[in-house]
Short mmCIF file of C-alpha atoms in Angstrom, two decimals:
data_model
loop_
_atom_site.label_atom_id
_atom_site.label_comp_id
_atom_site.label_asym_id
_atom_site.label_seq_id
_atom_site.Cartn_x
_atom_site.Cartn_y
_atom_site.Cartn_z
CA MET E 5 67.16 -48.99 -8.65
CA SER E 6 64.46 -46.66 -7.33
CA ALA E 7 64.04 -45.81 -3.69
CA SER E 8 60.61 -47.46 -3.75
CA HIS E 9 62.21 -50.71 -4.95
CA LEU E 10 64.67 -50.55 -2.06
CA ASP E 11 61.73 -50.23 0.32
CA THR E 12 60.03 -53.16 -1.40
CA GLN E 13 63.05 -55.37 -0.69
CA LEU E 14 62.98 -54.45 2.99
CA GLY E 15 59.22 -54.94 3.10
CA ALA E 16 59.60 -58.47 1.76
CA GLU E 17 62.09 -59.30 4.51
CA LEU E 18 59.76 -57.82 7.13
CA ALA E 19 56.94 -59.99 5.75
CA ASP E 20 59.16 -63.05 6.16
CA ILE E 21 59.84 -62.08 9.76
CA ALA E 22 56.11 -61.72 10.40
CA ALA E 23 55.34 -65.06 8.72
CA ALA E 24 57.83 -66.78 11.01
CA GLY E 25 56.14 -65.26 14.06
CA LEU E 26 59.23 -63.22 14.90
CA THR E 27 57.99 -59.62 14.65
CA ARG E 28 59.09 -57.55 17.61
CA ARG E 29 56.93 -54.81 19.10
CA ARG E 30 57.73 -51.92 21.40
CA ARG E 31 55.41 -51.08 24.28
CA VAL E 32 55.12 -47.45 25.39
CA LEU E 33 54.99 -47.07 29.17
CA ASP E 34 53.05 -44.19 30.71
CA SER E 35 54.70 -44.69 34.10
CA PRO E 36 58.20 -44.86 35.55
CA ALA E 37 59.97 -48.21 35.37
CA GLY E 38 58.95 -50.35 38.31
CA ARG E 39 56.86 -53.17 39.68
CA ILE E 40 53.69 -51.74 38.14
CA ALA E 41 53.74 -50.66 34.50
CA THR E 42 51.04 -48.51 32.93
CA VAL E 43 50.73 -49.41 29.24
CA ASP E 44 47.94 -48.42 26.88
CA GLY E 45 45.94 -47.15 29.82
CA ARG E 46 46.25 -50.47 31.69
CA GLN E 47 48.18 -51.30 34.82
CA LEU E 48 50.17 -54.51 34.69
CA LEU E 49 52.47 -56.40 37.02
CA ASN E 50 55.86 -56.09 35.39
CA PHE E 51 57.86 -59.30 35.02
CA ALA E 52 59.65 -57.98 31.91
CA SER E 53 62.23 -55.66 33.46
CA ASN E 54 65.88 -56.17 34.44
CA ASP E 55 65.33 -53.82 37.41
CA TYR E 56 66.37 -56.61 39.77
CA LEU E 57 66.62 -54.53 42.96
CA GLY E 58 63.73 -52.18 42.17
CA LEU E 59 66.03 -49.15 41.97
CA ALA E 60 64.95 -47.71 38.60
CA GLY E 61 62.25 -45.67 40.31
CA ASN E 62 64.14 -45.06 43.57
CA ALA E 63 63.46 -41.52 44.86
CA ASP E 64 66.96 -40.99 46.31
CA ILE E 65 68.63 -41.95 43.04
CA ALA E 66 66.25 -39.71 41.09
CA ALA E 67 67.05 -36.84 43.46
CA ALA E 68 70.78 -37.40 42.94
CA LEU E 69 70.20 -37.31 39.17
CA ALA E 70 68.26 -34.04 39.42
CA ALA E 71 70.81 -32.44 41.75
CA GLY E 72 73.61 -33.56 39.44
CA ALA E 73 71.91 -31.95 36.45
CA THR E 74 71.44 -28.71 38.39
CA GLN E 75 75.10 -28.59 39.39
CA TRP E 76 76.81 -30.07 36.32
CA GLY E 77 74.42 -29.35 33.47
CA ALA E 78 72.56 -31.58 31.03
CA GLY E 79 75.47 -32.95 28.99
CA SER E 80 79.19 -33.65 29.07
CA GLY E 81 79.95 -31.74 25.87
CA ALA E 82 82.60 -34.08 24.45
CA SER E 83 84.25 -37.46 24.69
CA HIS E 84 86.10 -38.35 27.88
CA LEU E 85 89.47 -37.80 26.22
CA VAL E 86 88.67 -34.36 24.82
CA SER E 87 86.85 -32.30 27.45
CA GLY E 88 83.97 -34.49 28.60
CA HIS E 89 85.44 -36.20 31.68
CA LEU E 90 83.93 -34.34 34.63
CA THR E 91 84.46 -34.76 38.35
CA PRO E 92 81.36 -37.01 38.81
CA HIS E 93 82.70 -39.38 36.12
CA GLN E 94 86.06 -39.63 37.88
CA GLN E 95 84.49 -40.14 41.29
CA LEU E 96 82.21 -42.89 39.98
CA GLU E 97 85.11 -44.76 38.36
CA GLU E 98 87.05 -44.65 41.62
CA GLU E 99 84.01 -45.86 43.57
CA ILE E 100 83.40 -48.76 41.17
CA ALA E 101 87.05 -49.81 41.31
CA ALA E 102 87.00 -49.83 45.11
CA PHE E 103 83.67 -51.70 45.19
CA THR E 104 84.74 -54.44 42.79
CA GLY E 105 88.26 -54.72 44.23
CA PHE E 106 90.10 -53.78 41.03
CA PRO E 107 92.74 -51.04 40.85
CA ARG E 108 90.88 -49.07 38.20
CA ALA E 109 87.64 -48.81 36.21
CA LEU E 110 86.49 -47.11 33.03
CA THR E 111 82.85 -46.07 32.47
CA PHE E 112 80.85 -46.29 29.24
CA SER E 113 77.45 -45.02 28.08
CA THR E 114 76.14 -48.57 27.50
CA GLY E 115 77.16 -52.15 28.09
CA TYR E 116 77.20 -52.73 24.34
CA LEU E 117 79.84 -50.03 23.91
CA ALA E 118 81.84 -51.45 26.80
CA ASN E 119 81.91 -54.92 25.28
CA LEU E 120 82.81 -53.54 21.86
CA ALA E 121 85.82 -51.87 23.47
CA VAL E 122 87.36 -54.86 25.21
CA THR E 123 87.74 -57.94 23.00
CA PRO E 124 88.65 -56.18 19.71
CA THR E 125 91.20 -54.06 21.58
CA LEU E 126 92.87 -57.08 23.17
CA ALA E 127 92.79 -59.42 20.18
CA GLY E 128 94.08 -58.89 16.66
CA ARG E 129 96.35 -60.59 14.15
CA GLY E 130 98.17 -63.55 15.70
CA ASP E 131 95.76 -63.69 18.66
CA ALA E 132 92.85 -66.01 19.47
CA VAL E 133 89.44 -65.50 21.07
CA PHE E 134 87.57 -68.34 22.80
CA ALA E 135 83.88 -67.52 23.36
CA ASP E 136 80.89 -69.32 24.85
CA LYS E 137 78.26 -70.06 22.20
CA LEU E 138 75.50 -68.49 24.29
CA ASN E 139 77.28 -65.19 24.90
CA HIS E 140 75.28 -61.98 24.58
CA ALA E 141 74.93 -60.34 21.16
CA SER E 142 77.31 -57.54 22.17
CA LEU E 143 80.03 -60.08 22.95
CA ILE E 144 79.36 -61.83 19.64
CA ASP E 145 79.70 -58.54 17.77
CA ALA E 146 82.89 -57.77 19.68
CA MET E 147 84.21 -61.20 18.67
CA GLN E 148 83.42 -60.45 15.02
CA LEU E 149 85.32 -57.15 15.26
CA ALA E 150 88.30 -59.02 16.68
CA LYS E 151 88.02 -61.45 13.77
CA ALA E 152 88.03 -58.52 11.35
CA ASN E 153 91.24 -57.38 13.06
CA GLY E 154 92.82 -60.73 12.16
CA ALA E 155 92.20 -62.69 15.35
CA GLU E 156 91.28 -66.36 15.21
CA VAL E 157 87.86 -66.97 16.79
CA GLN E 158 86.63 -70.23 18.32
CA ARG E 159 83.29 -70.78 20.04
CA TYR E 160 82.98 -73.55 22.60
CA PRO E 161 79.70 -75.32 23.54
CA HIS E 162 77.85 -73.58 26.34
CA ASN E 163 79.72 -73.89 29.65
CA ASP E 164 81.76 -76.82 28.26
CA VAL E 165 85.00 -76.38 30.17
CA ALA E 166 86.54 -79.55 28.73
CA ALA E 167 86.03 -78.30 25.18
CA LEU E 168 87.49 -74.91 26.12
CA GLU E 169 90.53 -76.60 27.63
CA ARG E 170 91.15 -78.59 24.43
CA MET E 171 90.94 -75.42 22.34
CA LEU E 172 93.34 -73.54 24.60
CA ALA E 173 95.81 -76.43 24.68
CA ALA E 174 95.83 -76.68 20.88
CA SER E 175 96.25 -72.94 20.32
CA THR E 176 99.62 -71.41 19.44
CA ALA E 177 98.25 -67.86 19.47
CA ARG E 178 100.43 -65.04 20.73
CA ARG E 179 97.63 -63.78 22.98
CA LYS E 180 94.63 -65.81 24.16
CA VAL E 181 91.37 -64.19 25.25
CA ILE E 182 88.54 -66.15 26.90
CA VAL E 183 85.18 -64.36 26.75
CA THR E 184 82.07 -65.35 28.69
CA ASP E 185 78.91 -64.04 30.26
CA ALA E 186 78.81 -64.57 34.01
CA VAL E 187 75.02 -64.89 34.12
CA PHE E 188 73.53 -65.84 30.76
CA SER E 189 70.75 -63.44 29.89
CA MET E 190 68.22 -65.87 28.42
CA ASP E 191 68.93 -69.03 30.46
CA GLY E 192 69.74 -67.40 33.80
CA ASP E 193 72.50 -69.91 34.53
CA LEU E 194 75.99 -69.10 35.77
CA ALA E 195 79.26 -69.69 33.96
CA PRO E 196 81.61 -72.01 35.90
CA LEU E 197 83.96 -69.10 36.52
CA PRO E 198 86.32 -70.86 38.97
CA LEU E 199 87.05 -73.56 36.36
CA ILE E 200 87.40 -71.03 33.55
CA PHE E 201 89.67 -68.84 35.65
CA ASP E 202 91.85 -71.86 36.39
CA LEU E 203 92.16 -72.48 32.64
CA ALA E 204 93.07 -68.84 32.08
CA GLU E 205 95.82 -69.17 34.68
CA ARG E 206 97.19 -72.41 33.26
CA HIS E 207 97.14 -71.20 29.65
CA ASP E 208 98.19 -67.60 30.40
CA ALA E 209 95.02 -66.16 28.88
CA TRP E 210 92.99 -63.01 29.41
CA LEU E 211 89.55 -63.61 30.91
CA VAL E 212 86.83 -61.17 29.83
CA ILE E 213 83.68 -61.48 31.95
CA ASP E 214 80.34 -59.81 31.18
CA ASP E 215 78.60 -59.50 34.55
CA ALA E 216 75.61 -57.50 33.31
CA HIS E 217 73.11 -59.68 35.20
CA GLY E 218 75.27 -60.46 38.23
CA PHE E 219 76.46 -57.01 39.30
CA GLY E 220 74.39 -55.69 42.20
CA VAL E 221 72.67 -59.05 42.73
CA LEU E 222 75.37 -61.64 43.40
CA GLY E 223 78.21 -61.52 45.90
CA ARG E 224 78.17 -60.70 49.59
CA HIS E 225 77.32 -57.04 49.03
CA GLY E 226 76.32 -57.16 45.37
CA GLU E 227 79.87 -56.89 44.01
CA GLY E 228 78.94 -59.46 41.38
CA SER E 229 79.82 -62.91 40.13
CA LEU E 230 83.52 -62.83 41.03
CA ALA E 231 82.61 -62.21 44.66
CA HIS E 232 79.90 -64.90 44.44
CA PHE E 233 82.60 -67.44 43.54
CA ASN E 234 85.25 -65.91 45.87
CA LEU E 235 87.51 -65.22 42.90
CA PRO E 236 90.24 -62.57 43.09
CA ALA E 237 90.37 -59.31 41.16
CA SER E 238 93.16 -60.82 39.08
CA PRO E 239 95.25 -58.73 36.67
CA ARG E 240 94.29 -61.18 33.90
CA ILE E 241 90.55 -60.41 34.34
CA LEU E 242 88.60 -57.61 32.69
CA LEU E 243 85.19 -57.35 34.33
CA MET E 244 82.31 -55.61 32.54
CA GLY E 245 79.21 -54.65 34.47
CA THR E 246 76.12 -52.80 33.31
CA LEU E 247 74.53 -50.05 35.37
CA GLY E 248 71.01 -50.02 33.91
CA LYS E 249 69.85 -53.33 35.38
CA ALA E 250 70.30 -53.93 39.13
CA ALA E 251 71.85 -50.45 39.48
CA GLY E 252 68.67 -48.94 38.06
CA VAL E 253 70.17 -46.10 36.00
CA GLY E 254 72.22 -46.64 32.83
CA GLY E 255 75.72 -47.08 31.46
CA ALA E 256 78.42 -49.63 32.16
CA PHE E 257 81.96 -50.09 33.40
CA VAL E 258 85.02 -52.18 32.74
CA ALA E 259 87.26 -52.88 35.74
CA GLY E 260 90.77 -54.31 35.64
CA SER E 261 94.42 -53.67 36.34
CA ASP E 262 95.94 -50.20 35.96
CA THR E 263 97.74 -51.31 32.81
CA ALA E 264 94.74 -53.01 31.18
CA ILE E 265 92.42 -50.06 31.82
CA GLU E 266 95.00 -47.58 30.54
CA TYR E 267 95.37 -49.74 27.42
CA LEU E 268 91.59 -49.62 26.84
CA LEU E 269 91.58 -45.87 27.40
CA GLN E 270 94.32 -45.39 24.81
CA LYS E 271 93.10 -47.90 22.20
CA GLY E 272 89.42 -48.75 22.76
CA ARG E 273 87.60 -47.17 19.81
CA SER E 274 84.12 -47.26 21.33
CA TYR E 275 85.53 -45.39 24.34
CA ILE E 276 87.69 -42.87 22.53
CA PHE E 277 85.16 -41.81 19.90
CA THR E 278 81.98 -41.56 22.00
CA THR E 279 80.61 -38.52 23.81
CA ALA E 280 80.71 -39.11 27.56
CA ALA E 281 77.43 -39.77 29.35
CA PRO E 282 75.85 -36.79 31.14
CA PRO E 283 77.61 -36.15 34.45
CA ALA E 284 74.25 -36.23 36.24
CA VAL E 285 74.02 -39.94 35.36
CA ALA E 286 77.30 -40.50 37.21
CA CYS E 287 75.86 -38.65 40.22
CA ALA E 288 72.82 -40.94 40.17
CA LEU E 289 75.03 -44.02 39.88
CA SER E 290 77.12 -42.98 42.87
CA ALA E 291 73.89 -42.89 44.88
CA SER E 292 72.86 -46.26 43.45
CA LEU E 293 76.22 -47.79 44.34
CA ARG E 294 75.73 -46.80 47.97
CA ILE E 295 72.31 -48.46 48.03
CA ILE E 296 73.71 -51.62 46.41
CA ARG E 297 76.55 -51.77 48.93
CA ASP E 298 74.06 -51.60 51.82
CA GLY E 299 71.38 -53.61 50.01
CA ASP E 300 71.57 -56.97 51.77
CA ALA E 301 67.87 -56.79 52.65
CA LEU E 302 66.95 -56.10 49.01
CA ARG E 303 68.99 -59.06 47.81
CA ALA E 304 67.48 -61.32 50.48
CA LYS E 305 63.99 -60.30 49.36
CA LEU E 306 64.87 -60.97 45.73
CA MET E 307 66.17 -64.45 46.55
CA ALA E 308 63.02 -65.19 48.56
CA ARG E 309 60.81 -64.25 45.59
CA ILE E 310 62.93 -66.40 43.25
CA ALA E 311 62.60 -69.38 45.60
CA GLN E 312 58.83 -68.81 45.86
CA LEU E 313 58.47 -68.81 42.08
CA ARG E 314 60.59 -71.91 41.59
CA ASP E 315 58.80 -73.82 44.34
CA GLY E 316 55.45 -72.90 42.80
CA LEU E 317 56.54 -74.07 39.34
CA ALA E 318 58.14 -77.33 40.48
CA GLY E 319 57.65 -79.92 37.77
CA LYS E 320 57.03 -77.26 35.11
CA PRO E 321 59.40 -76.56 32.16
CA LEU E 322 61.56 -74.09 34.06
CA LEU E 323 65.30 -74.01 33.34
CA PRO E 324 67.62 -74.56 36.34
CA SER E 325 68.40 -70.94 37.20
CA ALA E 326 69.22 -69.58 40.66
CA THR E 327 69.22 -65.98 39.43
CA ALA E 328 66.55 -63.34 38.81
CA ILE E 329 66.16 -64.62 35.22
CA GLN E 330 63.67 -67.50 35.21
CA PRO E 331 63.08 -69.02 31.73
CA TYR E 332 59.80 -70.92 31.28
CA ILE E 333 60.27 -73.04 28.14
CA VAL E 334 57.33 -73.33 25.74
CA GLY E 335 59.04 -74.57 22.54
CA ALA E 336 57.39 -73.24 19.39
CA ASN E 337 57.07 -69.53 18.66
CA GLU E 338 53.30 -69.22 18.32
CA PRO E 339 52.37 -70.93 21.63
CA ALA E 340 54.95 -68.82 23.47
CA VAL E 341 53.48 -65.62 22.03
CA ALA E 342 49.95 -66.85 22.80
CA LEU E 343 50.85 -67.60 26.42
CA SER E 344 52.47 -64.20 26.84
CA LYS E 345 49.35 -62.54 25.37
CA ALA E 346 47.04 -64.51 27.66
CA LEU E 347 49.07 -63.40 30.69
CA TRP E 348 48.91 -59.83 29.40
CA GLU E 349 45.12 -60.04 29.33
CA ARG E 350 45.26 -61.08 32.99
CA GLY E 351 47.35 -58.02 33.90
CA LEU E 352 50.77 -59.75 33.85
CA TRP E 353 53.59 -58.55 31.59
CA VAL E 354 55.82 -61.53 30.83
CA PRO E 355 57.62 -61.31 27.48
CA ALA E 356 57.93 -64.15 24.99
CA ILE E 357 61.50 -64.65 23.76
CA ARG E 358 61.94 -66.30 20.36
CA PRO E 359 64.72 -67.16 17.93
CA PRO E 360 67.20 -65.85 16.97
CA THR E 361 67.58 -64.55 20.54
CA VAL E 362 67.29 -68.16 21.74
CA PRO E 363 67.85 -71.43 19.84
CA LYS E 364 65.14 -72.81 17.56
CA ASP E 365 62.34 -74.67 19.34
CA THR E 366 63.21 -73.13 22.73
CA ALA E 367 60.88 -70.11 22.63
CA ARG E 368 60.10 -69.16 26.18
CA LEU E 369 58.69 -66.77 28.70
CA ARG E 370 61.52 -64.84 30.29
CA ILE E 371 60.29 -64.16 33.82
CA SER E 372 62.33 -61.41 35.49
CA VAL E 373 61.99 -61.35 39.26
CA SER E 374 62.63 -58.17 41.24
CA ALA E 375 63.09 -57.30 44.89
CA ALA E 376 60.15 -54.93 44.31
CA HIS E 377 57.80 -57.86 43.75
CA THR E 378 55.64 -58.98 46.66
CA ALA E 379 54.72 -62.53 47.63
CA ALA E 380 51.21 -61.77 46.37
CA ASP E 381 52.64 -60.75 42.98
CA ILE E 382 54.38 -64.10 42.61
CA ASP E 383 51.24 -65.95 43.70
CA GLN E 384 49.23 -64.10 41.05
CA LEU E 385 51.69 -65.11 38.34
CA LEU E 386 51.76 -68.72 39.56
CA SER E 387 47.98 -68.97 39.54
CA ALA E 388 47.77 -67.60 36.01
CA LEU E 389 50.46 -69.93 34.66
CA LYS E 390 48.83 -72.97 36.25
CA GLU E 391 45.44 -72.01 34.84
CA LEU E 392 46.75 -71.33 31.32
CA ALA E 393 49.05 -74.34 31.17
#
């Protein structure tokens, strides 16, 4: 088979994607991440970012990044377990552990890598994984790796605690691992973590929580979803949080007991065999963590903007989300894309999300609200949506 024929096969698949209205496109920004995005020479109000606290362009965090690079260099030089674990990495892990209330934390270059480390490391032959059907793609891939290791995998209907309880009760697995998002990235709703934690206690199961969209936003001081629900930093919990959303920088962490974190360090393949993130990133994240800890005013502003948006869209097809992720359901792919394009022409960047990211016939606008948004920004979006709808 010639190389050109191989390309022809891929081209045919790409044509199918285009015919289904599912082609994805990258936008190139000519400005730092923030409330205003400059794209193709145009300035747009940015409702597409996960920069929930407006920290991605924060000057103090940027200064900490620059100072860290000056002191520690551009790269780490190796994986954490060879020679790439520098003082800023260690300090950041200790700060995250103290902030989340767990004895210990491990940092990763991305949330995807963090999730790939946890579930497949905990679950193998003779074990069972119980996962919410709307979990993030990284958790689904982690589940598939666990399955390849010999683990039994069961997926329960979204947030259906009764179904999860039946699965756990029927399981005779040596080790049981419950895996769930805390805030679901496309619906914006919260997992019923108190009920799921109670099931983990009663069935002696691990509870793996992906708090990518809760860390920094929820909880009294932004500690995340566990604090939001007043749940303990239990030894049976492994908490993953990303550091490129509300924290405004990049990377991720997993927090847990001393034993669980040491186990991940010794056996987690996506930790062991990955070059450590640049130490300057850890310096920036330490600065970000301080802002998050003292960021009550930022979180109050974010919640006020969310309430303003929801009040303004009362009666519209908005999913019931109390978080910064506000899904506006359109239904079919083409109308969702058309609505997103029409908003774009009015200077508003609101992405259309289509299958397979979301279920068929639930294409939507994913409106991401930030503490950086003003009341006038929300009013502008509301006016445009009302006019176009």
